[in-house]
Short mmCIF file of C-alpha atoms and ligand atoms in Angstrom, two decimals:
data_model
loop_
_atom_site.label_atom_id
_atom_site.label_comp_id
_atom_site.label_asym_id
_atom_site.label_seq_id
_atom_site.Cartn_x
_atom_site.Cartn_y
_atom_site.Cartn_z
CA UNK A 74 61.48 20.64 78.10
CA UNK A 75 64.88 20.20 78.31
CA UNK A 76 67.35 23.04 76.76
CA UNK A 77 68.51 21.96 73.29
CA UNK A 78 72.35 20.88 73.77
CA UNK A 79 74.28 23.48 71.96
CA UNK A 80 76.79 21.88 68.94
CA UNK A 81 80.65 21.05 69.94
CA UNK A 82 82.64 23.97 68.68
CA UNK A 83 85.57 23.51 71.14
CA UNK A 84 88.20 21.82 68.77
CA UNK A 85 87.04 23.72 65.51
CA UNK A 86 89.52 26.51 65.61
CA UNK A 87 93.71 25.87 65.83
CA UNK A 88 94.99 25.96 69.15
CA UNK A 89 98.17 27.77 70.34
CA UNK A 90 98.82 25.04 72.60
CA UNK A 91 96.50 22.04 73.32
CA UNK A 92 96.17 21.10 76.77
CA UNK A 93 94.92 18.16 79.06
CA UNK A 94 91.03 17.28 77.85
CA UNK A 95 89.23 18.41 81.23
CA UNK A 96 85.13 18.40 82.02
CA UNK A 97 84.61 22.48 82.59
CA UNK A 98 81.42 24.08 81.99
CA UNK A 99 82.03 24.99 78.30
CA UNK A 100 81.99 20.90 77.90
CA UNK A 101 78.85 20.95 79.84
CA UNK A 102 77.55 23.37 77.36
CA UNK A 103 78.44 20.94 74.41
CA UNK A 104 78.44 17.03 76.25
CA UNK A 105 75.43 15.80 74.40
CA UNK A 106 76.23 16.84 71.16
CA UNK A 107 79.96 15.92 71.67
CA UNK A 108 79.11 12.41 72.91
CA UNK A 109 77.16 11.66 70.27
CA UNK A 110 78.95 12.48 67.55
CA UNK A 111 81.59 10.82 68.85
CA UNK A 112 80.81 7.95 70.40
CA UNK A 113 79.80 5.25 67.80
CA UNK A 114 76.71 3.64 69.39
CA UNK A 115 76.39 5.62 72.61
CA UNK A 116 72.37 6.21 72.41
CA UNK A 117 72.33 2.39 71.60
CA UNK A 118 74.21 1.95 74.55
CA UNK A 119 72.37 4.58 76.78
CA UNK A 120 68.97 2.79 76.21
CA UNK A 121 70.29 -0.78 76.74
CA UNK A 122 71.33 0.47 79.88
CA UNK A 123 67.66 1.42 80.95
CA UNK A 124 67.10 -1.94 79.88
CA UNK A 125 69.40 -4.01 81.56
CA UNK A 126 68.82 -2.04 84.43
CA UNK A 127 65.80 -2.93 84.73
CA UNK A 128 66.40 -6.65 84.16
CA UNK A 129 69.27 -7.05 87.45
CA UNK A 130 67.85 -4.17 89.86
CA UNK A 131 66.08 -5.62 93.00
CA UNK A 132 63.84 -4.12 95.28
CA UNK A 133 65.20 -2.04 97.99
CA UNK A 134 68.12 -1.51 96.47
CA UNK A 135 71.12 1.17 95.04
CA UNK A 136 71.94 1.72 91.13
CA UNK A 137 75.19 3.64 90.86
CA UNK A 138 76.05 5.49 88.12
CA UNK A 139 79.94 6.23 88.46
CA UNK A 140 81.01 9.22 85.97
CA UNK A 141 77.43 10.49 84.96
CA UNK A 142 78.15 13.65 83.34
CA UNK A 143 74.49 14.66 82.76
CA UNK A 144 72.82 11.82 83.61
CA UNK A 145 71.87 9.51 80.55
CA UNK A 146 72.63 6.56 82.22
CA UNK A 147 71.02 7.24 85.29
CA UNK A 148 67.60 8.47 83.67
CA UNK A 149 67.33 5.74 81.41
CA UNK A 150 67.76 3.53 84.28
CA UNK A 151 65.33 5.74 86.32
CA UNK A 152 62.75 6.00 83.02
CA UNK A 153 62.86 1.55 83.06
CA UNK A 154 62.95 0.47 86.57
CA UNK A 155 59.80 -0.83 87.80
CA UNK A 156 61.04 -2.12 91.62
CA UNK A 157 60.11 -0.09 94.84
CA UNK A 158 62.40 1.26 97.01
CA UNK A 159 65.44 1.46 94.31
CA UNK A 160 67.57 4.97 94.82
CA UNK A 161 69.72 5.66 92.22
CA UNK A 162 73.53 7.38 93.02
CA UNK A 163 75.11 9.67 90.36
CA UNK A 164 78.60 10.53 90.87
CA UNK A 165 80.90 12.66 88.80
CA UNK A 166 84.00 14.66 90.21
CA UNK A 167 83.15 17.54 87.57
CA UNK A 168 81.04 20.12 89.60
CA UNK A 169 80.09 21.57 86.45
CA UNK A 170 78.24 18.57 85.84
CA UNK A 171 76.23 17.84 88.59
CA UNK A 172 75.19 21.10 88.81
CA UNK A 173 73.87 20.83 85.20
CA UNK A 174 72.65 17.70 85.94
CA UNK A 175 70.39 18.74 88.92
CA UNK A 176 68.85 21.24 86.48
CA UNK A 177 67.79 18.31 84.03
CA UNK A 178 66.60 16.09 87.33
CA UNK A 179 64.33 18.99 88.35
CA UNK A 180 62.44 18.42 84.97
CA UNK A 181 62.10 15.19 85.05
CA UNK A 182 59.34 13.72 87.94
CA UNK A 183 60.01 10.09 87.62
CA UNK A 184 59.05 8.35 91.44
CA UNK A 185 62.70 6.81 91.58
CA UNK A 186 64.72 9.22 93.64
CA UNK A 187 68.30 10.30 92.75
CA UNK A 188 71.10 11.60 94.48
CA UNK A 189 73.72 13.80 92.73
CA UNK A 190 76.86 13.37 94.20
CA UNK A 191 80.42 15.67 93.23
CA UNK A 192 82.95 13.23 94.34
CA UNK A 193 86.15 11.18 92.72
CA UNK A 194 84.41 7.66 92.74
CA UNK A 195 87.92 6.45 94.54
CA UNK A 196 86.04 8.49 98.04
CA UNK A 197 82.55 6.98 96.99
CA UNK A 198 80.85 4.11 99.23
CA UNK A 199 79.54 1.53 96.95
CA UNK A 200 76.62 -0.54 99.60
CA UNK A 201 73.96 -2.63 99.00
CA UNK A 202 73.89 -2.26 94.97
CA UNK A 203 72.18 -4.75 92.46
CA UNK A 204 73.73 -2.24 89.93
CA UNK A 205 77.08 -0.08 89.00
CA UNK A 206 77.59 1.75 85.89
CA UNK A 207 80.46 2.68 84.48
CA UNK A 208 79.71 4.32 81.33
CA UNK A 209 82.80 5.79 79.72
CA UNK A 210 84.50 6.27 82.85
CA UNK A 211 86.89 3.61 83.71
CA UNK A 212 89.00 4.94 80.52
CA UNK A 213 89.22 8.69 82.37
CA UNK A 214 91.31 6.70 85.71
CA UNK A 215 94.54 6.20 86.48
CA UNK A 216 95.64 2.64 85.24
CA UNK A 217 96.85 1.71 88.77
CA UNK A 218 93.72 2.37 90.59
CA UNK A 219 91.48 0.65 88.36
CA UNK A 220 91.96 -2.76 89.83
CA UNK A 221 91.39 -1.22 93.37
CA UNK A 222 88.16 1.00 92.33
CA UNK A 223 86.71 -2.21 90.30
CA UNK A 224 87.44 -4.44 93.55
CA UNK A 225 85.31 -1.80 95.47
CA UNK A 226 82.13 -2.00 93.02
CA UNK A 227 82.43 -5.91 93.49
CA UNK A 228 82.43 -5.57 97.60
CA UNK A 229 79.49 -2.99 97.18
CA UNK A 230 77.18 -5.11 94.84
CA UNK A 231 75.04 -7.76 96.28
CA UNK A 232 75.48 -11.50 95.10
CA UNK A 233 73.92 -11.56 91.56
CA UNK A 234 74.43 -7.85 91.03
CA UNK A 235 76.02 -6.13 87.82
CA UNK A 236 78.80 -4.21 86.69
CA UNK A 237 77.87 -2.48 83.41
CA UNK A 238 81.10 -1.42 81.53
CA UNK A 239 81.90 0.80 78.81
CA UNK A 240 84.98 1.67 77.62
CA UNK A 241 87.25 2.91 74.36
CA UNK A 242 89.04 -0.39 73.58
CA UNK A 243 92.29 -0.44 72.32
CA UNK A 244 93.86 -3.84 70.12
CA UNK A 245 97.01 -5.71 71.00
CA UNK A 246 97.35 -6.08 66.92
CA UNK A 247 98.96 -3.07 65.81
CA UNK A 248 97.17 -3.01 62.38
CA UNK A 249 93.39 -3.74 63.75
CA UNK A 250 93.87 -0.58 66.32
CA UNK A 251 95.14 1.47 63.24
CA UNK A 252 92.41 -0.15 61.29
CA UNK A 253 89.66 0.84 63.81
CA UNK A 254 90.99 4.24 65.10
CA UNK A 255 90.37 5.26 61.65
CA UNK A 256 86.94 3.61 61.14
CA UNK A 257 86.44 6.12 64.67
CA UNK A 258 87.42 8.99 62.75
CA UNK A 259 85.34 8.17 59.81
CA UNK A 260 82.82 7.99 61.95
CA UNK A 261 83.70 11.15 63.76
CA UNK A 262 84.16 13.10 60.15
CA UNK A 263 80.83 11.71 58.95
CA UNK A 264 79.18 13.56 62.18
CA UNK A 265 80.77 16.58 60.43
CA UNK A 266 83.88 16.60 62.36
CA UNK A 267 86.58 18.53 60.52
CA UNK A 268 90.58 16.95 60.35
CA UNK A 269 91.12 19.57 62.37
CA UNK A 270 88.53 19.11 65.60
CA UNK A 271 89.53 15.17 65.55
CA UNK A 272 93.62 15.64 65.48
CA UNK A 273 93.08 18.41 67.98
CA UNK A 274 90.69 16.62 70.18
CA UNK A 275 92.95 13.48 70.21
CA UNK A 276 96.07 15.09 71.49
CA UNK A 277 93.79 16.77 74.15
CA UNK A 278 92.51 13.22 75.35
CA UNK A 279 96.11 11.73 74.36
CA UNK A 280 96.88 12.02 78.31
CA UNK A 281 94.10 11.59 79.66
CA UNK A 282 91.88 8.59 78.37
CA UNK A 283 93.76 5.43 78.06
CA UNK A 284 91.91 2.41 76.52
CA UNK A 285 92.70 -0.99 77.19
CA UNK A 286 92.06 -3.74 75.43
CA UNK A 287 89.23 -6.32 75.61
CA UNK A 288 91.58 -8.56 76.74
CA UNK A 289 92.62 -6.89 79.82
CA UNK A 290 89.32 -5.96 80.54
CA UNK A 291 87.95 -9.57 80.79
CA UNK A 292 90.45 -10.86 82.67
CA UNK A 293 90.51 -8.11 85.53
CA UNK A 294 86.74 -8.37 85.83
CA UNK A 295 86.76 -12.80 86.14
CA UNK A 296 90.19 -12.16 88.82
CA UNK A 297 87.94 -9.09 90.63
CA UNK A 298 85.79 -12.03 91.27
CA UNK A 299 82.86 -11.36 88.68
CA UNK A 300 81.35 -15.11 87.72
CA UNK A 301 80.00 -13.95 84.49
CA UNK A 302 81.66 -11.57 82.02
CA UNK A 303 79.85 -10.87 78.53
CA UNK A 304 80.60 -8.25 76.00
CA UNK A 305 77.11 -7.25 75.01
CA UNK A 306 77.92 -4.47 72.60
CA UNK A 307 80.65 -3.45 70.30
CA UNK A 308 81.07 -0.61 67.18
CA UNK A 309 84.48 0.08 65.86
CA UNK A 310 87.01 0.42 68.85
CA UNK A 311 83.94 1.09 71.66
CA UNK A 312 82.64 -1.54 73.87
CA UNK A 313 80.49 -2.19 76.62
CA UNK A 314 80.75 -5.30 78.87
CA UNK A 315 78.50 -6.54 81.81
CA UNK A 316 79.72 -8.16 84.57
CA UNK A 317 77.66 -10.58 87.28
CA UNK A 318 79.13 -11.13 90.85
C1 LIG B 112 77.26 9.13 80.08
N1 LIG B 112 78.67 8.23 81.85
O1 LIG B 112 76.82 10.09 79.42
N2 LIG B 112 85.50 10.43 89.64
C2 LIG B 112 84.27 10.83 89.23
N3 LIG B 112 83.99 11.15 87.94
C3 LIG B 112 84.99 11.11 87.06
C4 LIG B 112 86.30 10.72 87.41
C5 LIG B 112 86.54 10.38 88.76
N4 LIG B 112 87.74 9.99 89.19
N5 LIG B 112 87.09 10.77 86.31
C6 LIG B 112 86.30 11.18 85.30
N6 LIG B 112 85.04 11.40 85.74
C7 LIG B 112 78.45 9.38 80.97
C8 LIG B 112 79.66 9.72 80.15
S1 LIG B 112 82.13 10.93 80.35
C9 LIG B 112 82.82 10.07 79.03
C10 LIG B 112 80.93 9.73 80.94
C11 LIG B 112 83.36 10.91 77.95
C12 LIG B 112 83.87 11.83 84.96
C13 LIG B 112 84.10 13.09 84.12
O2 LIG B 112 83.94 14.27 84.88
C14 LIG B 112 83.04 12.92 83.02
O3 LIG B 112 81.85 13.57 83.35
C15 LIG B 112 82.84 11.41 82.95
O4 LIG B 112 83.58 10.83 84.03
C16 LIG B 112 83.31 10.77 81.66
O5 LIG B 112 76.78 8.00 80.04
O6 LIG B 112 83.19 12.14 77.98
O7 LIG B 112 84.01 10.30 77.01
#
């Protein structure tokens, strides 16, 4: 059985000074709860993922999970694939995280093998892949690399291959991203956030994750070469796209 997640504390007392949002093992300690409650749809998303997974992957093949933290993507995509000889590849430059996450992939026996892997996904080979996920991820990178690391997943993925894409969005209409930001936070306060733990949290991230609209998002996937881009999902000011080369 895997250990109960303990609740997200971090942002519930005031701060002297709040710095840069980083992954460290007392955000291991917390991730599932914290994602959750603050993610509008992420289980949604995490499940669809299995699903579509399942759908694109081919036999013989790689599944890469880019940014795993503790590995929902990659075992809900291990839980639904049904094709031999699939490996999946879970990469995160937190070593917190993969350390955790080896703990949680010792529990769980499922025949498709996975390899943890501690490295910035700008030093990671993408080869042979009918599947990338970026779940959450893309948002945490530099804005000028993400053209380059996108262009990479596109040389790595076989013809026919997806790119599954989640990110915070942000709206070129001043009033809709006020508009949704606070829908976020009403979501956040009705998962029993306090004003506190979301203002505190937000100036943590403020440097950190930068959203981009849907806009931008659709049109660097279609001139990265992708043939087919379709938002499948969307709650408040959180997205996920997918993306067929
Ligand atoms: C999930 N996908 O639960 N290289 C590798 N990993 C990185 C990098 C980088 N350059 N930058 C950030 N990360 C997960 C959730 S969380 C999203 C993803 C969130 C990692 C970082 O260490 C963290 O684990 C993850 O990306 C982002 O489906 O917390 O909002």
């Amino acid at each position: 059985m895997n250990k109960k997640s303990s609740q997200d504390n971090i942002f519930a007392s005031p701060l002297s000074e709040i710095v840069d949002f980083v992954f460290d093992e007392k955000v291991v300690d917390v991730f599932p709860d914290m994602i959750n409650r603050s993610v509008p749809g992420y289980s949604t998303i995490i499940n669809q993922i299995g699903i579509l997974a399942q759908h694109h992957a081919k036999e013989n093949t790689y599944l890469y999970d880019l940014g795993c933290s503790l590995g929902a993507a990659s075992l809900s995509m291990r839980h639904h694939l049904t094709k031999d000889g699939c490996e999946i590849i879970s990469v995160d430059n937190a070593q917190a995280m993969i350390d955790r996450l080896d703990k949680i992939l010792q529990r769980d026996n499922s025949k498709t093998p996975v390899q943890t892997l501690c490295a910035d996904i700008q030093d990671v080979e993408i080869n042979n892949a009918s599947v990338v996920v970026m779940n959450f991820t893309l948002q945490f990178i530099p804005l000028a690399e993400r053209k380059n690391i996108l262009a990479k997943i596109f040389t790595g993925l076989n013809k026919g291959g997806c790119l599954i894409l989640s990110e915070k969005l942000a709206f070129s209409d001043a009033d809709e991203n006020e508009v949704q930001i606070e829908l976020h936070h009403a979501f956040k306060r009705s998962n029993g956030y306090s004003e506190l733990e979301i203002a505190q949290k937000r100036s943590a991230l403020e440097n950190v994750l930068i959203p981009e609209t849907k806009e931008t998002h659709v049109q660097r996937l279609k001139e990265t070469g992708f043939s087919q881009v379709s938002p499948w999902f969307q709650c408040f000011n959180f997205s996920s796209f997918i993306a067929i080369k």
